[in-house]
Each structure stands twice: as structure tokens, then as C-alpha cells.
Short mmCIF file of C-alpha atoms in Angstrom, two decimals:
data_model
loop_
_atom_site.label_atom_id
_atom_site.label_comp_id
_atom_site.label_asym_id
_atom_site.label_seq_id
_atom_site.Cartn_x
_atom_site.Cartn_y
_atom_site.Cartn_z
CA MET Q 1 -21.67 -41.60 -6.56
CA ALA Q 2 -23.96 -44.45 -5.50
CA VAL Q 3 -27.12 -42.40 -5.92
CA ASP Q 4 -25.91 -41.11 -9.30
CA TYR Q 5 -25.19 -44.67 -10.42
CA ALA Q 6 -28.68 -45.74 -9.37
CA VAL Q 7 -30.27 -42.93 -11.41
CA ILE Q 8 -28.29 -43.91 -14.51
CA VAL Q 9 -28.98 -47.64 -14.14
CA VAL Q 10 -32.73 -47.04 -13.73
CA TYR Q 11 -32.68 -44.78 -16.78
CA LEU Q 12 -30.84 -47.32 -18.96
CA ALA Q 13 -33.08 -50.16 -17.80
CA GLY Q 14 -36.10 -48.04 -18.68
CA MET Q 15 -34.77 -47.56 -22.21
CA LEU Q 16 -34.49 -51.31 -22.71
CA GLY Q 17 -37.96 -51.85 -21.25
CA MET Q 18 -39.49 -49.41 -23.71
CA GLY Q 19 -37.70 -51.20 -26.50
CA TRP Q 20 -39.39 -54.42 -25.47
CA TRP Q 21 -42.78 -52.68 -25.27
CA GLY Q 22 -42.27 -51.12 -28.69
CA MET Q 23 -41.61 -54.54 -30.20
CA ARG Q 24 -45.20 -55.51 -29.39
CA ARG Q 25 -46.51 -52.49 -31.34
CA ALA Q 26 -44.34 -52.76 -34.46
CA LYS Q 27 -46.20 -55.38 -36.49
CA SER Q 28 -45.98 -53.80 -39.95
CA LYS Q 29 -43.47 -51.86 -42.02
CA SER Q 30 -45.32 -48.62 -41.36
CA GLU Q 31 -45.41 -49.24 -37.60
CA PHE Q 32 -41.76 -50.28 -37.49
CA LEU Q 33 -40.26 -47.49 -39.62
CA VAL Q 34 -42.57 -44.49 -39.06
CA ALA Q 35 -44.65 -45.42 -35.95
CA GLY Q 36 -47.72 -46.00 -38.10
CA ARG Q 37 -47.76 -42.30 -39.12
CA ARG Q 38 -49.93 -41.63 -36.07
CA LEU Q 39 -48.05 -39.31 -33.70
CA GLY Q 40 -49.98 -36.38 -32.27
CA PRO Q 41 -48.55 -32.91 -31.54
CA TRP Q 42 -47.16 -33.63 -28.07
CA MET Q 43 -45.23 -36.76 -28.98
CA TYR Q 44 -44.19 -35.38 -32.35
CA SER Q 45 -42.75 -32.17 -30.86
CA GLY Q 46 -40.87 -34.03 -28.14
CA THR Q 47 -39.35 -36.64 -30.41
CA MET Q 48 -38.38 -34.10 -33.06
CA ALA Q 49 -36.62 -31.92 -30.49
CA ALA Q 50 -34.93 -35.00 -29.04
CA ILE Q 51 -33.41 -36.19 -32.30
CA VAL Q 52 -31.96 -32.85 -33.42
CA LEU Q 53 -30.48 -32.03 -30.00
CA GLY Q 54 -27.85 -34.70 -29.56
CA GLY Q 55 -24.42 -34.96 -28.02
CA ALA Q 56 -22.99 -32.31 -30.35
CA SER Q 57 -25.73 -29.89 -29.32
CA THR Q 58 -25.32 -30.60 -25.60
CA ILE Q 59 -21.66 -31.38 -24.94
CA GLY Q 60 -20.47 -29.52 -28.05
CA GLY Q 61 -22.81 -26.58 -27.44
CA VAL Q 62 -21.46 -26.12 -23.92
CA GLY Q 63 -17.93 -26.43 -25.31
CA LEU Q 64 -18.57 -23.65 -27.82
CA GLY Q 65 -19.95 -21.50 -25.02
CA TYR Q 66 -16.76 -22.17 -23.04
CA LYS Q 67 -14.62 -21.12 -26.01
CA TYR Q 68 -16.62 -18.21 -27.48
CA GLY Q 69 -19.20 -17.17 -24.89
CA LEU Q 70 -22.81 -16.46 -25.78
CA SER Q 71 -22.08 -16.50 -29.52
CA GLY Q 72 -21.25 -20.19 -29.08
CA ALA Q 73 -25.01 -20.70 -29.27
CA TRP Q 74 -24.95 -20.19 -33.05
CA MET Q 75 -24.32 -23.82 -34.00
CA VAL Q 76 -27.37 -25.14 -32.15
CA PHE Q 77 -29.29 -21.96 -33.03
CA THR Q 78 -28.89 -22.68 -36.75
CA ILE Q 79 -30.16 -26.21 -36.14
CA GLY Q 80 -33.29 -24.68 -34.61
CA LEU Q 81 -33.65 -22.28 -37.55
CA GLY Q 82 -33.41 -25.20 -39.96
CA LEU Q 83 -36.09 -27.12 -38.11
CA LEU Q 84 -38.35 -24.05 -38.11
CA ALA Q 85 -37.82 -23.58 -41.85
CA LEU Q 86 -38.54 -27.25 -42.53
CA SER Q 87 -41.69 -27.18 -40.40
CA VAL Q 88 -43.14 -23.96 -41.80
CA LEU Q 89 -42.19 -24.33 -45.46
CA PHE Q 90 -41.97 -28.02 -46.33
CA SER Q 91 -43.14 -30.42 -43.61
CA ALA Q 92 -46.80 -30.48 -44.63
CA ARG Q 93 -45.94 -31.48 -48.20
CA ILE Q 94 -43.37 -34.01 -47.01
CA ALA Q 95 -45.85 -35.64 -44.62
CA ARG Q 96 -48.52 -35.93 -47.34
CA LEU Q 97 -46.19 -37.87 -49.66
CA LYS Q 98 -46.52 -41.00 -47.48
CA VAL Q 99 -43.06 -42.34 -48.34
CA TYR Q 100 -40.35 -43.84 -46.13
CA THR Q 101 -37.15 -42.26 -47.45
CA VAL Q 102 -35.84 -39.13 -49.14
CA SER Q 103 -34.80 -41.24 -52.13
CA GLU Q 104 -38.38 -42.43 -52.61
CA MET Q 105 -39.40 -38.78 -52.77
CA LEU Q 106 -36.80 -38.15 -55.48
CA ASP Q 107 -38.06 -41.11 -57.52
CA LEU Q 108 -41.63 -39.88 -57.20
CA ARG Q 109 -40.74 -36.36 -58.27
CA TYR Q 110 -38.41 -37.15 -61.16
CA GLY Q 111 -39.85 -40.46 -62.36
CA GLY Q 112 -36.42 -42.00 -62.69
CA THR Q 113 -33.91 -44.10 -60.80
CA ALA Q 114 -32.24 -41.44 -58.69
CA GLY Q 115 -32.87 -43.58 -55.62
CA VAL Q 116 -29.76 -45.77 -55.47
CA ILE Q 117 -27.21 -42.99 -55.99
CA SER Q 118 -28.94 -40.55 -53.63
CA GLY Q 119 -29.42 -43.44 -51.22
CA VAL Q 120 -25.69 -44.09 -51.07
CA VAL Q 121 -25.01 -40.43 -50.22
CA MET Q 122 -27.76 -40.39 -47.60
CA TRP Q 123 -26.54 -43.69 -46.16
CA ALA Q 124 -23.01 -42.27 -45.75
CA TYR Q 125 -24.44 -39.21 -43.97
CA THR Q 126 -26.65 -41.17 -41.57
CA LEU Q 127 -23.86 -43.68 -40.84
CA MET Q 128 -21.41 -40.93 -39.87
CA LEU Q 129 -24.08 -39.13 -37.85
CA ALA Q 130 -24.74 -42.32 -35.89
CA VAL Q 131 -20.99 -42.85 -35.42
CA THR Q 132 -20.40 -39.35 -34.03
CA SER Q 133 -23.26 -39.77 -31.57
CA THR Q 134 -21.93 -43.15 -30.48
CA ILE Q 135 -18.43 -41.78 -29.87
CA ALA Q 136 -19.92 -39.32 -27.39
CA TYR Q 137 -20.73 -42.19 -25.00
CA ALA Q 138 -17.02 -42.35 -24.17
CA THR Q 139 -17.08 -38.92 -22.52
CA ILE Q 140 -20.16 -39.62 -20.42
CA PHE Q 141 -19.32 -43.14 -19.24
CA ASP Q 142 -15.77 -42.07 -18.44
CA VAL Q 143 -17.20 -39.55 -15.97
CA LEU Q 144 -19.71 -42.06 -14.63
CA PHE Q 145 -17.82 -45.31 -14.32
CA ASP Q 146 -14.18 -44.49 -15.20
CA ILE Q 147 -14.12 -47.12 -17.95
CA ASN Q 148 -12.08 -46.93 -21.13
CA ARG Q 149 -13.21 -45.46 -24.43
CA ALA Q 150 -13.93 -48.68 -26.33
CA ALA Q 151 -15.93 -50.21 -23.46
CA SER Q 152 -17.94 -46.98 -23.14
CA ILE Q 153 -18.84 -47.01 -26.82
CA VAL Q 154 -19.83 -50.69 -26.72
CA LEU Q 155 -21.96 -50.21 -23.59
CA GLY Q 156 -23.86 -47.17 -24.84
CA GLY Q 157 -24.09 -48.38 -28.40
CA ALA Q 158 -25.36 -51.83 -27.41
CA ILE Q 159 -28.27 -50.34 -25.43
CA VAL Q 160 -29.32 -48.10 -28.35
CA VAL Q 161 -28.99 -50.95 -30.86
CA ALA Q 162 -31.02 -53.23 -28.61
CA TYR Q 163 -34.07 -51.03 -28.14
CA SER Q 164 -33.96 -49.75 -31.75
CA THR Q 165 -33.79 -53.30 -33.15
CA LEU Q 166 -36.61 -54.54 -30.93
CA GLY Q 167 -39.30 -51.99 -31.64
CA GLY Q 168 -38.08 -49.75 -34.44
CA MET Q 169 -39.59 -46.28 -34.53
CA TRP Q 170 -42.13 -47.06 -31.81
CA SER Q 171 -39.36 -47.88 -29.33
CA ILE Q 172 -37.35 -44.87 -30.45
CA THR Q 173 -40.38 -42.59 -30.12
CA LEU Q 174 -41.12 -43.75 -26.58
CA THR Q 175 -37.50 -43.48 -25.47
CA ASP Q 176 -37.16 -40.09 -27.16
CA MET Q 177 -40.10 -38.73 -25.19
CA VAL Q 178 -38.45 -39.80 -21.95
CA GLN Q 179 -35.15 -38.38 -23.17
CA PHE Q 180 -36.83 -35.07 -24.05
CA VAL Q 181 -38.23 -34.75 -20.54
CA VAL Q 182 -34.92 -35.76 -18.94
CA LYS Q 183 -32.99 -33.25 -21.08
CA THR Q 184 -35.42 -30.46 -20.25
CA ILE Q 185 -35.17 -31.11 -16.50
CA GLY Q 186 -31.48 -31.91 -16.41
CA VAL Q 187 -30.09 -29.18 -18.68
CA LEU Q 188 -32.61 -26.33 -18.68
CA LEU Q 189 -34.12 -26.56 -15.20
CA LEU Q 190 -31.14 -27.82 -13.16
CA LEU Q 191 -27.73 -27.37 -14.78
CA LEU Q 192 -28.40 -23.92 -16.27
CA PRO Q 193 -29.42 -22.11 -13.08
CA ILE Q 194 -26.90 -23.98 -10.91
CA ALA Q 195 -24.04 -23.12 -13.29
CA VAL Q 196 -24.95 -19.43 -13.33
CA VAL Q 197 -25.25 -19.28 -9.54
CA LYS Q 198 -21.93 -21.12 -9.04
CA ALA Q 199 -20.25 -18.64 -11.40
CA GLY Q 200 -21.51 -15.73 -9.28
CA GLY Q 201 -24.36 -14.61 -11.51
CA PHE Q 202 -24.24 -12.70 -14.77
CA SER Q 203 -22.61 -9.64 -13.24
CA GLU Q 204 -19.65 -11.69 -12.00
CA MET Q 205 -19.43 -13.52 -15.31
CA LYS Q 206 -19.24 -10.21 -17.19
CA ALA Q 207 -16.59 -8.91 -14.83
CA ALA Q 208 -14.44 -12.05 -15.11
CA LEU Q 209 -14.51 -12.52 -18.89
CA PRO Q 210 -13.58 -10.41 -21.94
CA THR Q 211 -16.40 -8.42 -23.56
CA ASP Q 212 -16.17 -10.65 -26.66
CA TYR Q 213 -17.78 -13.41 -24.60
CA PHE Q 214 -21.02 -11.42 -24.58
CA ALA Q 215 -20.98 -10.22 -28.20
CA PRO Q 216 -23.72 -11.82 -30.34
CA LEU Q 217 -21.37 -12.27 -33.33
CA GLY Q 218 -18.19 -12.98 -31.40
CA ILE Q 219 -17.73 -16.40 -32.99
CA GLY Q 220 -17.30 -14.74 -36.41
CA GLY Q 221 -19.57 -13.99 -39.36
CA GLU Q 222 -17.97 -16.58 -41.66
CA THR Q 223 -18.40 -19.30 -39.05
CA ILE Q 224 -22.06 -18.40 -38.60
CA PHE Q 225 -22.59 -18.47 -42.38
CA THR Q 226 -20.98 -21.91 -42.57
CA TYR Q 227 -23.23 -23.13 -39.74
CA VAL Q 228 -26.26 -21.94 -41.71
CA LEU Q 229 -25.12 -23.76 -44.85
CA ILE Q 230 -24.33 -27.00 -43.05
CA TYR Q 231 -26.86 -27.24 -40.24
CA THR Q 232 -29.82 -25.10 -41.30
CA PHE Q 233 -29.89 -26.57 -44.79
CA GLY Q 234 -28.93 -29.99 -43.41
CA MET Q 235 -32.10 -29.97 -41.31
CA LEU Q 236 -34.14 -29.50 -44.48
CA ILE Q 237 -33.03 -32.69 -46.20
CA GLY Q 238 -31.67 -35.28 -43.73
CA GLN Q 239 -33.28 -38.74 -43.74
CA ASP Q 240 -33.16 -38.80 -39.93
CA ILE Q 241 -35.27 -35.63 -39.81
CA TRP Q 242 -37.62 -36.56 -42.65
CA GLN Q 243 -38.29 -39.95 -41.10
CA ARG Q 244 -39.64 -38.12 -38.04
CA VAL Q 245 -41.81 -35.92 -40.26
CA PHE Q 246 -43.26 -39.13 -41.71
CA THR Q 247 -44.44 -40.12 -38.22
CA ALA Q 248 -46.86 -37.17 -37.93
CA ARG Q 249 -50.51 -38.15 -38.11
CA SER Q 250 -51.34 -35.10 -40.26
CA ASP Q 251 -49.68 -32.25 -42.09
CA LYS Q 252 -50.89 -29.83 -39.39
CA VAL Q 253 -49.11 -31.86 -36.69
CA ALA Q 254 -45.94 -31.82 -38.80
CA ARG Q 255 -46.12 -28.05 -39.25
CA TYR Q 256 -47.10 -26.88 -35.78
CA GLY Q 257 -45.39 -29.62 -33.81
CA GLY Q 258 -42.15 -28.98 -35.69
CA THR Q 259 -42.46 -25.24 -35.03
CA VAL Q 260 -42.67 -25.93 -31.29
CA ALA Q 261 -39.63 -28.22 -31.48
CA GLY Q 262 -37.65 -25.62 -33.45
CA THR Q 263 -38.44 -22.93 -30.89
CA TYR Q 264 -37.32 -25.27 -28.12
CA CYS Q 265 -34.01 -25.71 -29.96
CA LEU Q 266 -33.41 -21.95 -29.90
CA VAL Q 267 -33.87 -21.91 -26.12
CA TYR Q 268 -31.61 -24.95 -25.73
CA ALA Q 269 -28.92 -23.25 -27.83
CA LEU Q 270 -28.79 -20.22 -25.55
CA ALA Q 271 -28.81 -22.42 -22.43
CA GLY Q 272 -25.79 -24.41 -23.61
CA ALA Q 273 -23.83 -21.24 -24.39
CA VAL Q 274 -24.62 -19.76 -20.96
CA ILE Q 275 -23.56 -22.97 -19.20
CA GLY Q 276 -20.30 -22.97 -21.17
CA THR Q 277 -19.68 -19.32 -20.31
CA ALA Q 278 -20.22 -20.08 -16.62
CA ALA Q 279 -17.81 -23.01 -16.89
CA LYS Q 280 -15.17 -20.64 -18.32
CA VAL Q 281 -15.44 -18.53 -15.16
CA LEU Q 282 -15.18 -21.57 -12.90
CA TYR Q 283 -12.50 -23.46 -14.87
CA PRO Q 284 -10.59 -20.96 -17.04
CA ASP Q 285 -7.75 -23.32 -18.01
CA LEU Q 286 -9.36 -26.50 -19.34
CA ALA Q 287 -7.21 -28.14 -22.02
CA ASN Q 288 -10.25 -29.13 -24.10
CA ALA Q 289 -13.38 -26.98 -24.34
CA ASP Q 290 -15.56 -30.08 -24.85
CA ASP Q 291 -14.61 -31.20 -21.32
CA ALA Q 292 -16.50 -28.22 -19.87
CA PHE Q 293 -19.83 -30.05 -19.63
CA ALA Q 294 -18.49 -33.11 -17.86
CA THR Q 295 -16.27 -31.02 -15.55
CA ILE Q 296 -18.99 -28.68 -14.30
CA VAL Q 297 -21.38 -31.59 -13.82
CA LYS Q 298 -18.85 -33.67 -11.91
CA ASP Q 299 -17.53 -30.90 -9.65
CA GLU Q 300 -20.43 -28.51 -9.07
CA LEU Q 301 -23.64 -30.52 -8.88
CA PRO Q 302 -24.94 -32.25 -5.74
CA MET Q 303 -25.44 -35.99 -5.45
CA GLY Q 304 -28.50 -37.26 -7.32
CA VAL Q 305 -28.77 -34.08 -9.37
CA ARG Q 306 -25.44 -35.00 -10.93
CA GLY Q 307 -26.82 -38.38 -11.97
CA LEU Q 308 -29.93 -36.79 -13.48
CA VAL Q 309 -27.89 -34.28 -15.50
CA LEU Q 310 -25.57 -37.02 -16.73
CA ALA Q 311 -28.69 -38.99 -17.67
CA ALA Q 312 -29.75 -35.88 -19.61
CA ALA Q 313 -26.45 -35.97 -21.50
CA LEU Q 314 -26.99 -39.67 -22.20
CA ALA Q 315 -30.52 -38.85 -23.36
CA ALA Q 316 -29.18 -36.26 -25.79
CA VAL Q 317 -26.69 -38.70 -27.26
CA MET Q 318 -29.07 -41.66 -27.38
CA SER Q 319 -31.88 -39.77 -29.10
CA THR Q 320 -29.67 -38.66 -31.98
CA SER Q 321 -27.87 -42.00 -32.13
CA SER Q 322 -31.07 -44.05 -32.35
CA GLY Q 323 -32.66 -41.69 -34.88
CA ALA Q 324 -29.58 -41.78 -37.10
CA LEU Q 325 -29.34 -45.57 -36.73
CA ILE Q 326 -32.89 -46.31 -37.90
CA ALA Q 327 -32.46 -43.78 -40.73
CA CYS Q 328 -29.21 -45.47 -41.79
CA ALA Q 329 -30.81 -48.93 -41.72
CA THR Q 330 -33.93 -47.75 -43.56
CA VAL Q 331 -31.87 -46.24 -46.37
CA ALA Q 332 -29.54 -49.26 -46.55
CA ASN Q 333 -32.41 -51.72 -46.81
CA ASN Q 334 -35.08 -49.83 -48.76
CA ASP Q 335 -33.01 -47.57 -51.02
CA ILE Q 336 -29.91 -49.65 -51.69
CA TRP Q 337 -30.20 -53.37 -50.92
CA SER Q 338 -33.80 -53.91 -52.06
CA ARG Q 339 -33.31 -51.86 -55.22
CA LEU Q 340 -30.08 -53.61 -56.14
CA ARG Q 341 -31.77 -56.99 -55.73
CA GLY Q 342 -34.89 -55.80 -57.55
CA LEU Q 343 -37.11 -56.61 -54.57
CA ALA Q 344 -38.48 -53.19 -53.72
CA HIS Q 345 -42.19 -53.31 -52.80
CA ARG Q 346 -42.35 -57.09 -53.32
CA GLU Q 347 -41.75 -58.42 -49.85
CA ARG Q 348 -44.64 -59.27 -47.55
CA ALA Q 349 -45.22 -57.15 -44.48
CA HIS Q 350 -43.76 -59.54 -41.90
CA ASP Q 351 -40.71 -60.06 -44.11
CA GLU Q 352 -40.25 -56.29 -44.33
CA VAL Q 353 -40.30 -55.95 -40.55
CA LYS Q 354 -37.78 -58.78 -40.21
CA GLY Q 355 -35.60 -57.31 -42.92
CA ASN Q 356 -35.58 -53.82 -41.44
CA ARG Q 357 -34.93 -55.21 -37.96
CA ALA Q 358 -31.97 -57.19 -39.29
CA PHE Q 359 -30.57 -54.11 -41.00
CA ILE Q 360 -30.81 -52.05 -37.80
CA LEU Q 361 -28.82 -54.75 -35.99
CA LEU Q 362 -26.27 -54.96 -38.82
CA MET Q 363 -25.86 -51.18 -39.12
CA GLY Q 364 -25.68 -50.88 -35.33
CA ILE Q 365 -22.75 -53.28 -35.15
CA ALA Q 366 -21.04 -51.40 -37.98
CA VAL Q 367 -21.58 -48.06 -36.21
CA ILE Q 368 -20.04 -49.35 -32.97
CA CYS Q 369 -16.99 -50.74 -34.82
CA VAL Q 370 -16.43 -47.52 -36.79
CA ALA Q 371 -16.90 -45.41 -33.64
CA ILE Q 372 -14.18 -47.38 -31.84
CA ALA Q 373 -11.82 -46.89 -34.81
CA LEU Q 374 -12.42 -43.13 -35.21
CA ASN Q 375 -11.10 -40.43 -32.88
CA ASN Q 376 -12.12 -37.06 -34.34
CA VAL Q 377 -15.85 -36.44 -33.86
CA VAL Q 378 -15.84 -32.99 -35.45
CA GLU Q 379 -14.17 -34.22 -38.64
CA ALA Q 380 -16.56 -37.16 -38.98
CA LEU Q 381 -19.59 -34.91 -38.49
CA THR Q 382 -18.22 -32.35 -40.97
CA VAL Q 383 -17.73 -35.03 -43.63
CA ALA Q 384 -21.31 -36.22 -43.09
CA TYR Q 385 -22.91 -32.79 -43.42
CA ASN Q 386 -20.68 -31.71 -46.32
CA LEU Q 387 -21.74 -34.77 -48.31
CA LEU Q 388 -25.38 -34.28 -47.41
CA VAL Q 389 -25.58 -30.58 -48.28
CA GLY Q 390 -23.19 -30.66 -51.24
CA GLY Q 391 -24.76 -33.73 -52.82
CA LEU Q 392 -28.47 -33.68 -52.00
CA LEU Q 393 -29.67 -30.19 -51.05
CA VAL Q 394 -30.10 -28.93 -54.62
CA PRO Q 395 -31.97 -31.91 -56.16
CA ILE Q 396 -34.28 -32.21 -53.13
CA LEU Q 397 -35.22 -28.54 -52.83
CA GLY Q 398 -35.20 -28.24 -56.63
CA GLY Q 399 -37.71 -31.05 -56.83
CA LEU Q 400 -39.98 -29.31 -54.33
CA LEU Q 401 -39.67 -25.82 -55.83
CA TRP Q 402 -38.84 -26.06 -59.59
CA LYS Q 403 -41.01 -28.14 -61.91
CA ARG Q 404 -38.47 -27.89 -64.77
CA GLY Q 405 -35.93 -30.03 -62.89
CA THR Q 406 -35.33 -33.44 -64.50
CA VAL Q 407 -34.00 -36.79 -63.36
CA GLN Q 408 -30.84 -36.26 -65.40
CA GLY Q 409 -30.30 -32.92 -63.70
CA ALA Q 410 -30.89 -34.46 -60.27
CA LEU Q 411 -28.41 -37.29 -60.89
CA ALA Q 412 -25.80 -34.86 -62.24
CA SER Q 413 -26.32 -32.65 -59.21
CA VAL Q 414 -25.79 -35.52 -56.76
CA VAL Q 415 -22.70 -36.85 -58.53
CA VAL Q 416 -21.03 -33.49 -59.28
CA GLY Q 417 -21.81 -32.03 -55.86
CA GLY Q 418 -20.72 -35.15 -53.96
CA LEU Q 419 -17.47 -35.60 -55.88
CA SER Q 420 -16.68 -31.88 -55.64
CA VAL Q 421 -17.07 -31.95 -51.87
CA ILE Q 422 -14.84 -35.02 -51.53
CA GLY Q 423 -12.18 -33.58 -53.82
CA LEU Q 424 -12.21 -30.16 -52.17
CA MET Q 425 -11.95 -31.70 -48.69
CA ALA Q 426 -8.82 -33.49 -49.91
CA VAL Q 427 -7.39 -30.18 -51.17
CA TYR Q 428 -8.45 -27.69 -48.50
CA GLY Q 429 -8.84 -30.01 -45.52
CA ILE Q 430 -11.90 -31.60 -43.92
CA LEU Q 431 -12.67 -28.67 -41.62
CA ALA Q 432 -12.28 -25.98 -44.30
CA ASN Q 433 -15.30 -23.95 -45.43
CA GLN Q 434 -14.52 -24.08 -49.16
CA PRO Q 435 -15.69 -27.69 -49.79
CA VAL Q 436 -19.30 -27.02 -48.87
CA TYR Q 437 -19.31 -23.57 -50.55
CA TYR Q 438 -17.96 -24.70 -53.92
CA GLY Q 439 -19.57 -28.14 -53.75
CA LEU Q 440 -22.99 -26.56 -53.33
CA LEU Q 441 -22.40 -24.13 -56.22
CA SER Q 442 -21.22 -26.92 -58.53
CA SER Q 443 -24.24 -29.03 -57.58
CA LEU Q 444 -26.58 -26.12 -58.39
CA ALA Q 445 -24.88 -25.42 -61.71
CA ALA Q 446 -25.06 -29.09 -62.77
CA TYR Q 447 -28.74 -29.33 -61.78
CA VAL Q 448 -29.84 -26.23 -63.68
CA ILE Q 449 -27.73 -26.76 -66.80
CA ILE Q 450 -28.47 -30.47 -67.27
CA SER Q 451 -32.17 -30.00 -66.49
CA LEU Q 452 -32.46 -27.29 -69.15
CA LEU Q 453 -30.57 -29.41 -71.68
CA THR Q 454 -32.76 -32.49 -71.22
CA ARG Q 455 -36.43 -33.16 -71.87
CA PRO Q 456 -38.86 -31.95 -69.19
CA THR Q 457 -40.19 -34.52 -66.74
CA ASP Q 458 -43.10 -36.51 -68.17
CA ALA Q 459 -46.47 -34.87 -67.57
CA ALA Q 460 -47.89 -38.08 -66.07
CA VAL Q 461 -45.05 -38.21 -63.53
CA LEU Q 462 -45.66 -34.59 -62.53
CA ALA Q 463 -49.41 -35.23 -62.29
CA ASN Q 464 -48.81 -38.19 -59.96
CA TRP Q 465 -46.38 -36.03 -57.95
CA ARG Q 466 -49.02 -33.31 -57.52
CA GLU Q 467 -51.54 -35.92 -56.42
CA ARG Q 468 -49.18 -37.20 -53.74
CA LEU Q 469 -48.36 -33.67 -52.57
CA ALA Q 470 -52.08 -33.13 -52.16
CA GLY Q 471 -52.28 -36.18 -49.90
CA ARG Q 472 -54.02 -38.51 -52.34
CA GLY Q 473 -52.49 -42.00 -52.63
CA GLY Q 474 -49.37 -43.35 -50.99
CA ASP Q 475 -48.77 -45.50 -47.96
CA GLU Q 476 -51.47 -47.95 -47.00
CA THR Q 477 -51.68 -50.81 -44.57
CA GLU Q 478 -51.00 -54.33 -45.73
CA ALA Q 479 -54.73 -54.97 -45.93
CA GLY Q 480 -54.99 -52.30 -48.60
CA THR Q 481 -56.82 -49.69 -46.53
CA PRO Q 482 -55.49 -46.43 -45.21
CA ALA Q 483 -53.75 -46.64 -41.88
CA ALA Q 484 -56.10 -46.02 -38.98
CA GLU Q 485 -55.71 -43.11 -36.61
CA PRO Q 486 -56.47 -44.52 -33.16
CA ALA Q 487 -57.36 -42.41 -30.16
CA THR Q 488 -53.93 -43.03 -28.63
CA ALA Q 489 -52.41 -40.91 -31.39
CA ASN Q 490 -53.66 -37.80 -29.61
CA SER Q 491 -51.00 -38.07 -26.93
#
């Protein structure tokens, strides 16, 4: 394992080095939180693909392939569909708003104080997303170094917190690009073909497994529908995803770069399912399907290649973890803490960078502590997405699509949808489908009814909203001039 260890150590050291480099770039709030809104198509596509394809998509995607065969691709496939829908339908408008958070968008659209309540829901979602990604370090470091769960979480989490705190979005962007390349080489170009060959090729796989393993809908129609509700719609409204859209240097980059990233996700989904199916042939009696990834990597890959593929798994986990962490800290500082103290938009630029850096460190420590305390990754992730979709999908998409929506309707939608989801999870169970179904319907009903019963949004607010959607006004540098677009943005 010496060569594998060396590959991993070099990779982790590189992540910290990029964090240090990013710190030198992040001199303003815009640079620290959204990389100066200057990413070109190559970097934007890579970082967007990196953040949505995390440990759940890699380790969990292979596990679903082990359990259900090719139809196990549906979870990651719906993530790709959501990213495609976001990129084609909404990303250009989102990018032109020049805001930092989803809650700021809601305040702009409705002209009210929906920010704090929606911020709390979004904060809970991003916190749990970061926690679930951090828990995944335990699986990888156990294979690598045979160390216990808590130490694994602290080791992986500390590295992510370090480079995220140092350079903010610039550090995360640079590390995500490396992680995107490592994932592509490790999972698509190495593990996928090696797994298929080791399993005897597709003909042997078909002969060894039931026909259900090769049925497109074998996982079940209801499960696929639930994946669409949770993951496809979740991609449309998550702060972690929107914050990446804000990094695009133009609306065209957001649209076309996101389309490339979404297409990549579809390929990655199928690859994970095929690898899991091959693992089922090689190891038919694993006690836990999520162990399929680590098992096939540990037992079937040659020295050096094994280290690179494990680095790819680390890359998948780190990209999602760092993206969720900066999103969590951004919401906590800008949407909750600053608003509660009445300091929003009053701090000077260097204070804002310091404040956001401190919140990343604080949220990072909280994420590591919660990750050590929690055991069930699937339940934590389900709670996060149920709250996100049940509480925020309707007011966000309603604001983008229906001009009659009001701030009262948006607030009612968030509160009714969020409380319904929580109550229904207590009744039906966290993993049940009913909470997100009925929570979403109750959120929609509250939004429409209360909006129609209250006065329409002020015409001046809607006029300002249309101006922002058209790309006029919004984020500027601290000197009061629009942020420059340097030549390096073309990378």
C-alpha cells in the first residue's frame, strides 16, 4: 500500500496548497464567496460537476448498482436531470441577479423579509448536506489507513475546513477542478473498465445475475418518482448549487457550462451502476451494498491505481463537502446572523471577508462534531432534501414563474411546507415518501391561496426585480464599479 499512501498524501497536500493560494486571491466579499463572478466555461463546468457528484453519487451510486443493477443509476441520473433543467431554464436569470444567496433572491422578488425564515431552512439543508459528505470520509480512510470512524471524520473534515476557510470559493474552485479531473480518471477511465473486465464482461454479468438487474425500471417507478421530487427539484433551488451559478462570468457560461456538467452527471450515473453490477458478480454476498465500492477497489485494482481511485472517492466527497460548507456559512452569516443584528450590507469589505471566513471555520467545526454524533447518512440526507423541497421549492420557483405571488404567500409556503414535512416524517418515518409528497402539496396550496388573498407585490418591487433579471444593477466591487473580467477568467 506504500504507493497508494503516497498518491493520497500528495493529493491531500495539494488540496491544502491550493487553499493557501486561494487565500491570496480572495480579497473581497465577491472574490471570497463567488470567485469574483469570473469563471469561464471550462472551470465552471468542472466545478459544477464536482459539487453535485459527491460521496452519495459515487459510493452510494455504486451501492445502488450492487443492489438493483443498471436501474441503480436513477438517483444520480435525476441529479443530472435537475442540473440540466436548472442550466437550461433558470441559470441565466439566476446569474444576472448578482446576489449571494437564495434568500436574497426571495427578498428581491417579494420585497419583504422572507430572508431570515427561508435562510433558516436553507441553513438546515446545507448543514446536513455537509454532514453527510463528511461522514463518508470514515469509509474511505478506513480502507486506506485502518483508522477508526471519528478519527477519519476529523482528518478529512479538517482538510476541507482548512482550505475552504483560507481561500473561500477561489480555493474550493481550484480544488474542485483537480477533483473533477481525478474523479474522471479514477472512476470513468480506470475503475469502470477494470470492474467490467474483472467481472468477465457484460455477457458474463448477464449470465450471472437475474434479468431484473438489467431492466431500466427495475428499482421501481415510485422510487424513481421520489428521486425526481427530491433530487431533480432539489438541484433547482439549493444554495450550494446556486452559489456555483453565481460564479459564472456571464449568463451564457451558466447556461452552456451547466448543460455540459449535467450531461457529465448522466454518464457518471450509468458508470456507477455498471461498477456496482460488476461488484455484485464478484462479491455476491456483501452485508452492506455501500461497501461495494471500497471492496472492489481494495481487492481488484493494482497498486498505484488503487490509490488514484481512492483519491477519486476522496475527491467526490471533498467537492460536495466543501461546497455545502461554504453555502452553509454564507447563509448563516449573510441571511441569518447579519439580518438578526441589523448589519446586512453595512460592513466594510475586509470585515465581510473576515466574517465569512470565521463562519466557515465555525460551521466546519459544527459539521465535524455533528458527523461524529450521527450514524445514518441516508436519513440525514433525506431530512435535508425533504426540508429543502417541501419548504422552499414552491416560493422560489413561484417567484421566478408567477408574478402574482406575494411575500405573505412565500412566507406561508415556507412555514406550512417545512412544518408539514417535519410532522409527516414523525408520523410516517424519515425514509417514507409521503412527507415530501404531502409537504410539497401543502406548500403549494398555502402559496397560491395566501398570495391570492393578499395585495399584489408592489409595482416598484416588481420593476426592480425585472431590472435585476435583465442584468442591470446588483453586485459591484467595493470601489463602486462593476467587477472586472480579467483574461484569466477564460480558463
